[in-house]
Amino acid sequence: MVDPRRGAEFLEWFAPLARKAGPEGRSRLSVMRQAGGEVAGEAQALSVAFQGEFETMAEIEEWTAKRLRPLVAAFERRFAPDAMVFTSVFETIF
């Protein structure tokens, strides 16, 4: 999540890094445009999801150590305290 006043700057900075950091052919970058029936705008933080698909938890752990942690550190250096990062791991059921 990023302060909406820095949203364009963030996306310009992050998109090329996400392309390089993500698992090739199995990642995507999305921006939330609506939540709870409300259209996202300048009043709320820009919410961005960087998603990657992995076959095993071991792959996730390796990617996190090698790619994600350095990327988060760079993000925090540039955008904190106007931004925050959180991670989640989801398993596809069907």
Tab-separated table of C-alpha atoms in Angstrom:
chain	number	residue	atom	x	y	z
A	1	MET	CA	0.000	0.000	0.000
A	2	VAL	CA	1.288	3.436	-0.954
A	3	ASP	CA	0.172	6.977	-0.221
A	4	PRO	CA	-1.996	7.918	-3.233
A	5	ARG	CA	0.101	11.049	-3.825
A	6	ARG	CA	3.076	8.762	-4.551
A	7	GLY	CA	1.131	6.116	-6.483
A	8	ALA	CA	2.323	7.012	-9.976
A	9	GLU	CA	5.924	7.298	-8.763
A	10	PHE	CA	5.647	3.899	-7.088
A	11	LEU	CA	4.217	2.124	-10.131
A	12	GLU	CA	6.853	3.632	-12.428
A	13	TRP	CA	9.594	2.489	-10.028
A	14	PHE	CA	8.137	-0.897	-9.117
A	15	ALA	CA	6.791	-2.339	-12.383
A	16	PRO	CA	10.221	-2.980	-13.994
A	17	LEU	CA	11.576	-4.412	-10.731
A	18	ALA	CA	8.573	-6.702	-10.347
A	19	ARG	CA	9.058	-8.021	-13.890
A	20	LYS	CA	12.639	-8.963	-13.034
A	21	ALA	CA	11.925	-10.333	-9.551
A	22	GLY	CA	8.862	-12.421	-10.301
A	23	PRO	CA	8.922	-16.053	-11.312
A	24	GLU	CA	9.050	-15.910	-15.122
A	25	GLY	CA	5.648	-16.394	-16.716
A	26	ARG	CA	4.028	-16.941	-13.327
A	27	SER	CA	3.718	-13.477	-11.828
A	28	ARG	CA	1.489	-10.452	-12.171
A	29	LEU	CA	1.102	-6.931	-10.820
A	30	SER	CA	-2.412	-5.669	-10.069
A	31	VAL	CA	-3.877	-2.431	-8.727
A	32	MET	CA	-7.093	-2.439	-6.708
A	33	ARG	CA	-9.656	-0.242	-8.418
A	34	GLN	CA	-12.695	-0.903	-6.223
A	35	ALA	CA	-13.356	-2.270	-2.717
A	36	GLY	CA	-16.610	-2.702	-0.867
A	37	GLY	CA	-18.482	-0.983	-3.680
A	38	GLU	CA	-16.300	2.122	-3.479
A	39	VAL	CA	-14.137	3.152	-6.392
A	40	ALA	CA	-10.538	3.646	-5.332
A	41	GLY	CA	-9.499	7.259	-5.481
A	42	GLU	CA	-7.220	9.868	-4.056
A	43	ALA	CA	-8.561	9.503	-0.506
A	44	GLN	CA	-7.359	5.917	0.024
A	45	ALA	CA	-3.930	4.364	-0.231
A	46	LEU	CA	-3.004	2.825	-3.553
A	47	SER	CA	-3.290	-0.915	-3.005
A	48	VAL	CA	-1.083	-3.039	-5.246
A	49	ALA	CA	-0.752	-6.816	-5.386
A	50	PHE	CA	2.406	-8.443	-6.722
A	51	GLN	CA	1.603	-12.111	-7.115
A	52	GLY	CA	3.778	-15.081	-7.997
A	53	GLU	CA	2.922	-18.730	-8.450
A	54	PHE	CA	5.136	-21.470	-7.092
A	55	GLU	CA	4.975	-25.253	-7.050
A	56	THR	CA	6.283	-25.802	-3.518
A	57	MET	CA	6.804	-24.009	-0.232
A	58	ALA	CA	10.535	-24.566	-0.693
A	59	GLU	CA	10.395	-22.513	-3.928
A	60	ILE	CA	8.548	-19.741	-2.087
A	61	GLU	CA	11.106	-19.695	0.711
A	62	GLU	CA	14.019	-19.567	-1.726
A	63	TRP	CA	12.391	-16.796	-3.791
A	64	THR	CA	11.569	-14.832	-0.632
A	65	ALA	CA	15.163	-14.961	0.582
A	66	LYS	CA	16.788	-14.176	-2.782
A	67	ARG	CA	14.310	-11.836	-4.466
A	68	LEU	CA	11.549	-10.590	-2.203
A	69	ARG	CA	13.521	-9.460	0.847
A	70	PRO	CA	15.906	-7.242	-1.169
A	71	LEU	CA	12.967	-5.804	-3.124
A	72	VAL	CA	11.040	-5.007	0.075
A	73	ALA	CA	14.128	-3.387	1.586
A	74	ALA	CA	14.511	-1.129	-1.473
A	75	PHE	CA	10.797	-0.321	-1.363
A	76	GLU	CA	10.949	0.646	2.302
A	77	ARG	CA	14.050	2.809	1.790
A	78	ARG	CA	12.314	4.742	-0.948
A	79	PHE	CA	8.680	4.921	0.172
A	80	ALA	CA	8.523	4.514	3.974
A	81	PRO	CA	6.808	5.857	5.993
A	82	ASP	CA	4.256	6.556	3.224
A	83	ALA	CA	3.834	2.875	2.410
A	84	MET	CA	3.643	-0.613	3.858
A	85	VAL	CA	4.224	-4.195	2.752
A	86	PHE	CA	2.606	-7.390	3.882
A	87	THR	CA	2.844	-10.850	2.417
A	88	SER	CA	0.446	-13.789	2.258
A	89	VAL	CA	0.751	-17.312	0.929
A	90	PHE	CA	-2.325	-18.827	-0.690
A	91	GLU	CA	-2.816	-22.398	-1.846
A	92	THR	CA	-5.030	-23.022	-4.874
A	93	ILE	CA	-7.763	-25.505	-3.942
A	94	PHE	CA	-9.305	-25.891	-7.420
